[in-house]
Amino acid sequence: MRPEKESTGAESLLEHRWPFVLGLWAVPALLAALETYMYWTQSGKNYPFWRALLMEGPAWFSYALLTPAIFALSRRFPLQRRTMARDIGVHALASLLAGALYASSAAASALTFSPFPQRSSFTTMASRWFISALPLTTLTYFGILGAGMALLYFTEAQRRIADAARLSAQLAEARLGALRMQLHPHFLFN
């Protein structure tokens, strides 16, 4: 029998609740698709909702794919006081990379599903998406990071509570054993 690996709350969330993670990222994808659909419909274009979803969804679902990596970075670089400068630097760089993936996904989707033919190259569109979405992608990254860190701290607090309860039970058992020895001292000599 092999020993079971103790998993953190973040690992448990990602290993056992992928539908939750995907569902969570479906919300902004659906909202962005609704915005795009309404914009084109109000502009007089016949633009089906499924096409708007295909245009907006991949960029948001890129964060569903990035969530495990960001949670892993929250464990590896947890924004502690003694290493704060390094940790912020790592997360700022990771945020820029996440933003580049978001922008690349958005540009590819726009090139494929926009109702207008695009005159710009993929690189130009991705650069524009990256710059225009930078505040949003930065907030999104640090929101995921905060959720990962909160989950880690919650898991650690639960482990400490369980350890304290176990130690309390052991202490009570030791006290009970000492009391039994006082009540039955002849057991010591047998």
PDB file of C-alpha atoms in Angstrom:
ATOM      1  CA  MET A   1       0.000   0.000   0.000  1.00  0.00           C
ATOM      2  CA  ARG A   2       1.485   3.353  -0.953  1.00  0.00           C
ATOM      3  CA  PRO A   3       1.173   6.319   1.361  1.00  0.00           C
ATOM      4  CA  GLU A   4      -1.359   8.946   0.417  1.00  0.00           C
ATOM      5  CA  LYS A   5      -0.006  12.310  -0.563  1.00  0.00           C
ATOM      6  CA  GLU A   6      -1.327  15.107   1.623  1.00  0.00           C
ATOM      7  CA  SER A   7      -2.837  17.688  -0.696  1.00  0.00           C
ATOM      8  CA  THR A   8      -3.354  21.356  -0.050  1.00  0.00           C
ATOM      9  CA  GLY A   9      -6.709  23.048  -0.450  1.00  0.00           C
ATOM     10  CA  ALA A  10      -5.588  24.534  -3.763  1.00  0.00           C
ATOM     11  CA  GLU A  11      -4.566  21.144  -5.137  1.00  0.00           C
ATOM     12  CA  SER A  12      -7.811  19.613  -3.927  1.00  0.00           C
ATOM     13  CA  LEU A  13      -9.834  22.360  -5.592  1.00  0.00           C
ATOM     14  CA  LEU A  14      -8.107  21.807  -8.905  1.00  0.00           C
ATOM     15  CA  GLU A  15      -7.967  18.012  -8.768  1.00  0.00           C
ATOM     16  CA  HIS A  16     -11.557  17.427  -7.742  1.00  0.00           C
ATOM     17  CA  ARG A  17     -13.464  20.504  -8.803  1.00  0.00           C
ATOM     18  CA  TRP A  18     -12.523  21.290 -12.399  1.00  0.00           C
ATOM     19  CA  PRO A  19     -16.210  21.754 -13.224  1.00  0.00           C
ATOM     20  CA  PHE A  20     -16.319  24.478 -10.553  1.00  0.00           C
ATOM     21  CA  VAL A  21     -13.229  26.222 -11.970  1.00  0.00           C
ATOM     22  CA  LEU A  22     -14.584  26.029 -15.514  1.00  0.00           C
ATOM     23  CA  GLY A  23     -18.003  27.216 -14.366  1.00  0.00           C
ATOM     24  CA  LEU A  24     -16.431  30.126 -12.542  1.00  0.00           C
ATOM     25  CA  TRP A  25     -14.630  31.270 -15.708  1.00  0.00           C
ATOM     26  CA  ALA A  26     -17.768  30.695 -17.771  1.00  0.00           C
ATOM     27  CA  VAL A  27     -19.401  33.658 -15.993  1.00  0.00           C
ATOM     28  CA  PRO A  28     -17.113  36.401 -17.390  1.00  0.00           C
ATOM     29  CA  ALA A  29     -17.006  34.565 -20.738  1.00  0.00           C
ATOM     30  CA  LEU A  30     -20.807  34.630 -20.946  1.00  0.00           C
ATOM     31  CA  LEU A  31     -20.972  38.261 -19.836  1.00  0.00           C
ATOM     32  CA  ALA A  32     -18.380  39.304 -22.426  1.00  0.00           C
ATOM     33  CA  ALA A  33     -20.236  37.332 -25.098  1.00  0.00           C
ATOM     34  CA  LEU A  34     -23.504  39.005 -24.104  1.00  0.00           C
ATOM     35  CA  GLU A  35     -21.843  42.425 -24.324  1.00  0.00           C
ATOM     36  CA  THR A  36     -20.441  41.637 -27.788  1.00  0.00           C
ATOM     37  CA  TYR A  37     -23.747  40.189 -28.965  1.00  0.00           C
ATOM     38  CA  MET A  38     -25.691  43.238 -27.765  1.00  0.00           C
ATOM     39  CA  TYR A  39     -23.160  45.649 -29.280  1.00  0.00           C
ATOM     40  CA  TRP A  40     -23.338  44.070 -32.732  1.00  0.00           C
ATOM     41  CA  THR A  41     -27.109  43.599 -32.562  1.00  0.00           C
ATOM     42  CA  GLN A  42     -27.647  47.250 -31.601  1.00  0.00           C
ATOM     43  CA  SER A  43     -25.318  48.260 -34.448  1.00  0.00           C
ATOM     44  CA  GLY A  44     -27.670  46.524 -36.878  1.00  0.00           C
ATOM     45  CA  LYS A  45     -25.543  43.420 -37.459  1.00  0.00           C
ATOM     46  CA  ASN A  46     -27.043  39.960 -37.491  1.00  0.00           C
ATOM     47  CA  TYR A  47     -24.578  38.362 -35.099  1.00  0.00           C
ATOM     48  CA  PRO A  48     -25.579  35.072 -33.420  1.00  0.00           C
ATOM     49  CA  PHE A  49     -24.861  34.623 -29.726  1.00  0.00           C
ATOM     50  CA  TRP A  50     -22.887  31.403 -30.276  1.00  0.00           C
ATOM     51  CA  ARG A  51     -20.471  33.338 -32.477  1.00  0.00           C
ATOM     52  CA  ALA A  52     -20.070  36.010 -29.798  1.00  0.00           C
ATOM     53  CA  LEU A  53     -19.372  33.237 -27.297  1.00  0.00           C
ATOM     54  CA  LEU A  54     -16.706  31.744 -29.575  1.00  0.00           C
ATOM     55  CA  MET A  55     -15.196  35.191 -29.980  1.00  0.00           C
ATOM     56  CA  GLU A  56     -15.075  36.033 -26.247  1.00  0.00           C
ATOM     57  CA  GLY A  57     -14.840  32.641 -24.530  1.00  0.00           C
ATOM     58  CA  PRO A  58     -11.286  31.518 -25.345  1.00  0.00           C
ATOM     59  CA  ALA A  59      -9.665  34.569 -23.783  1.00  0.00           C
ATOM     60  CA  TRP A  60     -11.533  34.031 -20.520  1.00  0.00           C
ATOM     61  CA  PHE A  61     -11.039  30.276 -20.517  1.00  0.00           C
ATOM     62  CA  SER A  62      -7.299  30.874 -20.839  1.00  0.00           C
ATOM     63  CA  TYR A  63      -7.536  31.917 -17.186  1.00  0.00           C
ATOM     64  CA  ALA A  64      -9.186  28.583 -16.346  1.00  0.00           C
ATOM     65  CA  LEU A  65      -6.071  26.922 -17.755  1.00  0.00           C
ATOM     66  CA  LEU A  66      -3.810  29.354 -15.888  1.00  0.00           C
ATOM     67  CA  THR A  67      -5.527  28.943 -12.513  1.00  0.00           C
ATOM     68  CA  PRO A  68      -3.484  25.836 -11.512  1.00  0.00           C
ATOM     69  CA  ALA A  69      -0.223  27.576 -12.429  1.00  0.00           C
ATOM     70  CA  ILE A  70      -1.161  30.727 -10.524  1.00  0.00           C
ATOM     71  CA  PHE A  71      -2.166  28.653  -7.484  1.00  0.00           C
ATOM     72  CA  ALA A  72       1.201  26.869  -7.703  1.00  0.00           C
ATOM     73  CA  LEU A  73       2.965  30.246  -7.828  1.00  0.00           C
ATOM     74  CA  SER A  74       0.974  31.355  -4.772  1.00  0.00           C
ATOM     75  CA  ARG A  75       2.461  28.403  -2.892  1.00  0.00           C
ATOM     76  CA  ARG A  76       5.996  28.919  -4.238  1.00  0.00           C
ATOM     77  CA  PHE A  77       6.077  32.739  -3.860  1.00  0.00           C
ATOM     78  CA  PRO A  78       3.520  33.548  -1.102  1.00  0.00           C
ATOM     79  CA  LEU A  79       4.152  37.325  -0.715  1.00  0.00           C
ATOM     80  CA  GLN A  80       5.905  37.135   2.629  1.00  0.00           C
ATOM     81  CA  ARG A  81       7.527  40.156   4.230  1.00  0.00           C
ATOM     82  CA  ARG A  82      11.097  38.824   4.063  1.00  0.00           C
ATOM     83  CA  THR A  83      10.883  38.061   0.316  1.00  0.00           C
ATOM     84  CA  MET A  84       8.259  40.622  -0.719  1.00  0.00           C
ATOM     85  CA  ALA A  85      10.289  42.367  -3.455  1.00  0.00           C
ATOM     86  CA  ARG A  86      11.220  39.085  -5.147  1.00  0.00           C
ATOM     87  CA  ASP A  87       7.705  37.666  -4.817  1.00  0.00           C
ATOM     88  CA  ILE A  88       6.044  40.781  -6.249  1.00  0.00           C
ATOM     89  CA  GLY A  89       8.524  40.746  -9.136  1.00  0.00           C
ATOM     90  CA  VAL A  90       7.737  37.115  -9.918  1.00  0.00           C
ATOM     91  CA  HIS A  91       3.999  37.757  -9.775  1.00  0.00           C
ATOM     92  CA  ALA A  92       4.237  40.933 -11.853  1.00  0.00           C
ATOM     93  CA  LEU A  93       6.113  39.003 -14.565  1.00  0.00           C
ATOM     94  CA  ALA A  94       3.631  36.119 -14.356  1.00  0.00           C
ATOM     95  CA  SER A  95       0.779  38.630 -14.612  1.00  0.00           C
ATOM     96  CA  LEU A  96       2.275  40.048 -17.815  1.00  0.00           C
ATOM     97  CA  LEU A  97       2.656  36.543 -19.260  1.00  0.00           C
ATOM     98  CA  ALA A  98      -0.946  35.711 -18.327  1.00  0.00           C
ATOM     99  CA  GLY A  99      -2.022  38.970 -19.980  1.00  0.00           C
ATOM    100  CA  ALA A 100      -0.085  38.033 -23.123  1.00  0.00           C
ATOM    101  CA  LEU A 101      -1.893  34.671 -23.260  1.00  0.00           C
ATOM    102  CA  TYR A 102      -5.230  36.410 -22.747  1.00  0.00           C
ATOM    103  CA  ALA A 103      -4.413  38.942 -25.497  1.00  0.00           C
ATOM    104  CA  SER A 104      -3.251  36.222 -27.897  1.00  0.00           C
ATOM    105  CA  SER A 105      -6.431  34.214 -27.313  1.00  0.00           C
ATOM    106  CA  ALA A 106      -8.589  37.318 -27.747  1.00  0.00           C
ATOM    107  CA  ALA A 107      -6.795  38.339 -30.953  1.00  0.00           C
ATOM    108  CA  ALA A 108      -7.053  34.854 -32.451  1.00  0.00           C
ATOM    109  CA  SER A 109     -10.759  34.668 -31.582  1.00  0.00           C
ATOM    110  CA  ALA A 110     -11.421  38.131 -32.989  1.00  0.00           C
ATOM    111  CA  LEU A 111      -9.620  37.290 -36.220  1.00  0.00           C
ATOM    112  CA  THR A 112     -11.690  34.140 -36.565  1.00  0.00           C
ATOM    113  CA  PHE A 113     -15.156  35.198 -35.389  1.00  0.00           C
ATOM    114  CA  SER A 114     -15.469  38.979 -35.829  1.00  0.00           C
ATOM    115  CA  PRO A 115     -18.262  40.026 -38.203  1.00  0.00           C
ATOM    116  CA  PHE A 116     -15.870  42.448 -39.880  1.00  0.00           C
ATOM    117  CA  PRO A 117     -12.827  41.384 -41.859  1.00  0.00           C
ATOM    118  CA  GLN A 118      -9.703  42.330 -39.933  1.00  0.00           C
ATOM    119  CA  ARG A 119      -7.059  44.399 -41.659  1.00  0.00           C
ATOM    120  CA  SER A 120      -4.492  44.066 -38.882  1.00  0.00           C
ATOM    121  CA  SER A 121      -2.078  41.199 -38.435  1.00  0.00           C
ATOM    122  CA  PHE A 122      -2.327  38.824 -35.493  1.00  0.00           C
ATOM    123  CA  THR A 123       0.725  40.434 -33.854  1.00  0.00           C
ATOM    124  CA  THR A 124      -0.739  43.933 -34.150  1.00  0.00           C
ATOM    125  CA  MET A 125      -4.103  42.816 -32.778  1.00  0.00           C
ATOM    126  CA  ALA A 126      -2.512  40.872 -29.922  1.00  0.00           C
ATOM    127  CA  SER A 127      -0.391  43.918 -28.998  1.00  0.00           C
ATOM    128  CA  ARG A 128      -3.468  46.145 -28.986  1.00  0.00           C
ATOM    129  CA  TRP A 129      -5.402  43.658 -26.874  1.00  0.00           C
ATOM    130  CA  PHE A 130      -2.479  43.343 -24.472  1.00  0.00           C
ATOM    131  CA  ILE A 131      -2.187  47.106 -23.918  1.00  0.00           C
ATOM    132  CA  SER A 132      -5.925  47.782 -23.717  1.00  0.00           C
ATOM    133  CA  ALA A 133      -6.621  44.848 -21.381  1.00  0.00           C
ATOM    134  CA  LEU A 134      -3.555  45.302 -19.148  1.00  0.00           C
ATOM    135  CA  PRO A 135      -5.461  46.743 -16.147  1.00  0.00           C
ATOM    136  CA  LEU A 136      -8.069  43.980 -16.396  1.00  0.00           C
ATOM    137  CA  THR A 137      -5.545  41.166 -16.833  1.00  0.00           C
ATOM    138  CA  THR A 138      -3.446  42.462 -13.936  1.00  0.00           C
ATOM    139  CA  LEU A 139      -6.460  42.609 -11.625  1.00  0.00           C
ATOM    140  CA  THR A 140      -7.576  39.177 -12.780  1.00  0.00           C
ATOM    141  CA  TYR A 141      -4.164  37.630 -12.123  1.00  0.00           C
ATOM    142  CA  PHE A 142      -3.867  39.145  -8.654  1.00  0.00           C
ATOM    143  CA  GLY A 143      -7.465  38.135  -7.888  1.00  0.00           C
ATOM    144  CA  ILE A 144      -6.622  34.513  -8.683  1.00  0.00           C
ATOM    145  CA  LEU A 145      -3.412  34.843  -6.665  1.00  0.00           C
ATOM    146  CA  GLY A 146      -5.376  36.205  -3.698  1.00  0.00           C
ATOM    147  CA  ALA A 147      -7.879  33.358  -3.938  1.00  0.00           C
ATOM    148  CA  GLY A 148      -5.047  30.833  -4.026  1.00  0.00           C
ATOM    149  CA  MET A 149      -3.344  32.380  -1.015  1.00  0.00           C
ATOM    150  CA  ALA A 150      -6.626  32.576   0.916  1.00  0.00           C
ATOM    151  CA  LEU A 151      -7.235  28.911   0.179  1.00  0.00           C
ATOM    152  CA  LEU A 152      -3.732  28.047   1.401  1.00  0.00           C
ATOM    153  CA  TYR A 153      -4.177  30.019   4.622  1.00  0.00           C
ATOM    154  CA  PHE A 154      -7.599  28.473   5.213  1.00  0.00           C
ATOM    155  CA  THR A 155      -6.190  24.976   4.685  1.00  0.00           C
ATOM    156  CA  GLU A 156      -3.312  25.714   7.066  1.00  0.00           C
ATOM    157  CA  ALA A 157      -5.706  27.046   9.709  1.00  0.00           C
ATOM    158  CA  GLN A 158      -7.862  23.917   9.409  1.00  0.00           C
ATOM    159  CA  ARG A 159      -4.777  21.707   9.772  1.00  0.00           C
ATOM    160  CA  ARG A 160      -3.702  23.608  12.889  1.00  0.00           C
ATOM    161  CA  ILE A 161      -7.179  23.263  14.412  1.00  0.00           C
ATOM    162  CA  ALA A 162      -7.105  19.512  13.746  1.00  0.00           C
ATOM    163  CA  ASP A 163      -3.590  19.245  15.244  1.00  0.00           C
ATOM    164  CA  ALA A 164      -4.681  21.193  18.331  1.00  0.00           C
ATOM    165  CA  ALA A 165      -7.711  18.939  18.793  1.00  0.00           C
ATOM    166  CA  ARG A 166      -5.527  15.840  18.437  1.00  0.00           C
ATOM    167  CA  LEU A 167      -3.010  17.188  20.987  1.00  0.00           C
ATOM    168  CA  SER A 168      -5.836  18.096  23.354  1.00  0.00           C
ATOM    169  CA  ALA A 169      -7.216  14.565  23.121  1.00  0.00           C
ATOM    170  CA  GLN A 170      -3.751  13.098  23.771  1.00  0.00           C
ATOM    171  CA  LEU A 171      -3.303  15.390  26.786  1.00  0.00           C
ATOM    172  CA  ALA A 172      -6.688  14.348  28.175  1.00  0.00           C
ATOM    173  CA  GLU A 173      -5.768  10.678  27.672  1.00  0.00           C
ATOM    174  CA  ALA A 174      -2.423  11.196  29.447  1.00  0.00           C
ATOM    175  CA  ARG A 175      -4.141  12.946  32.355  1.00  0.00           C
ATOM    176  CA  LEU A 176      -6.674  10.146  32.589  1.00  0.00           C
ATOM    177  CA  GLY A 177      -3.849   7.605  32.594  1.00  0.00           C
ATOM    178  CA  ALA A 178      -2.036   9.481  35.384  1.00  0.00           C
ATOM    179  CA  LEU A 179      -5.257   9.625  37.407  1.00  0.00           C
ATOM    180  CA  ARG A 180      -5.757   5.872  36.970  1.00  0.00           C
ATOM    181  CA  MET A 181      -2.229   5.249  38.223  1.00  0.00           C
ATOM    182  CA  GLN A 182      -2.957   7.338  41.338  1.00  0.00           C
ATOM    183  CA  LEU A 183      -6.164   5.403  42.015  1.00  0.00           C
ATOM    184  CA  HIS A 184      -4.570   2.000  41.489  1.00  0.00           C
ATOM    185  CA  PRO A 185      -0.961   2.276  42.716  1.00  0.00           C
ATOM    186  CA  HIS A 186      -0.613  -1.499  43.181  1.00  0.00           C
ATOM    187  CA  PHE A 187      -0.451  -1.867  39.365  1.00  0.00           C
ATOM    188  CA  LEU A 188       2.977  -0.261  39.478  1.00  0.00           C
ATOM    189  CA  PHE A 189       4.344  -3.077  41.643  1.00  0.00           C
ATOM    190  CA  ASN A 190       2.786  -6.062  39.843  1.00  0.00           C
TER     191      ASN A 190
END
